[in-house]
């Protein structure tokens, strides 16, 4: 055999071995889901519908039991039981609130895991917290993946957008689960980079979401305010969904809302914020990148929560003092 033929032969063998190794890595169909809120429960359902073996655990065990009865998946009564039932290398996906809830579960489950296991943090977490968590987790020989998850209550039907960070080996092992959760095996999910990058991309995603939502809300408020035209806001929203440059899923949801109720008389004008808008604004400041739309959209959410009430009262009194303008009294 000539040196050139020998080289081609060994290249083919190497490619074959790599493909076989990848196939073995991706053969694991078992996953544990910890946290069965609106997102976690539906993610478990979607994975189960894709013929993957799902074991669920929730601090309130009746949630896991009820989901198991509904779907036929397995429910674990404790974190210890969850770890015991999963084959190695174990894949455990945490879908818990960011902060103490996630950290306490990581602290509880880490001593139960073995080298080579994979822990996925799917919370809306601050990316720097994820980096810090990964250092402790990976020091124990366990792989850590941070996963930003978007899709809300529609994810079960439409699939989830997944932004993940971690080592290539760890991502390769969890690809069957990413492909099952995403809208398609080849779309809707991305290995963004090292640990922290997944939650960073998701953070900015949510900051953009704040700005888009604020613009839509303000626009329809202006339309609603022009009462002499008698505009049908539901028809305007529905028309914009086709051909318009502002068409989007958020517009689709807005159109659906307005079709049901344009007055919104029973809805309090209070908009909560999850924290990711604030983190995005802080990142923009740290990077010295102007982000006025995202920052102002965040501040408008704070305003809706009554956090500008004192300033508004003081502004009213200023107008009264210099111009004698009337001041409205609280009911």
Short mmCIF file of C-alpha atoms in Angstrom, two decimals, residues 94 97-104 106-107 110 119-123 125-139 142 144-146 195 199:
data_model
loop_
_atom_site.label_atom_id
_atom_site.label_comp_id
_atom_site.label_asym_id
_atom_site.label_seq_id
_atom_site.Cartn_x
_atom_site.Cartn_y
_atom_site.Cartn_z
CA UNK A 94 -33.38 22.16 35.82
CA UNK A 97 -36.77 30.13 39.01
CA UNK A 98 -33.40 31.86 38.78
CA UNK A 99 -31.51 32.54 41.97
CA UNK A 100 -31.95 30.67 45.23
CA UNK A 101 -34.32 27.99 43.89
CA UNK A 102 -31.89 26.95 41.16
CA UNK A 103 -28.80 27.25 43.35
CA UNK A 104 -30.27 25.17 46.20
CA UNK A 106 -27.72 22.41 42.25
CA UNK A 107 -26.19 22.19 45.73
CA UNK A 110 -24.38 17.76 42.68
CA UNK A 119 -26.50 19.30 34.45
CA UNK A 120 -28.50 21.83 32.40
CA UNK A 121 -29.68 25.09 33.93
CA UNK A 122 -32.73 26.26 32.00
CA UNK A 123 -33.65 29.17 34.26
CA UNK A 125 -30.54 33.22 34.92
CA UNK A 126 -27.99 36.03 34.92
CA UNK A 127 -25.16 34.76 32.75
CA UNK A 128 -22.44 35.62 35.28
CA UNK A 129 -24.25 33.46 37.86
CA UNK A 130 -24.18 30.59 35.35
CA UNK A 131 -20.45 30.97 34.84
CA UNK A 132 -19.90 30.88 38.61
CA UNK A 133 -22.14 27.82 38.99
CA UNK A 134 -20.35 26.00 36.20
CA UNK A 135 -17.00 26.34 37.93
CA UNK A 136 -18.25 24.49 41.00
CA UNK A 137 -20.16 21.89 38.98
CA UNK A 138 -17.32 21.15 36.58
CA UNK A 139 -14.79 20.96 39.42
CA UNK A 142 -19.96 17.10 35.98
CA UNK A 144 -22.63 22.17 32.96
CA UNK A 145 -24.80 23.67 30.22
CA UNK A 146 -26.65 26.97 30.48
CA UNK A 195 -20.82 28.41 29.40
CA UNK A 199 -28.00 32.84 29.09
#
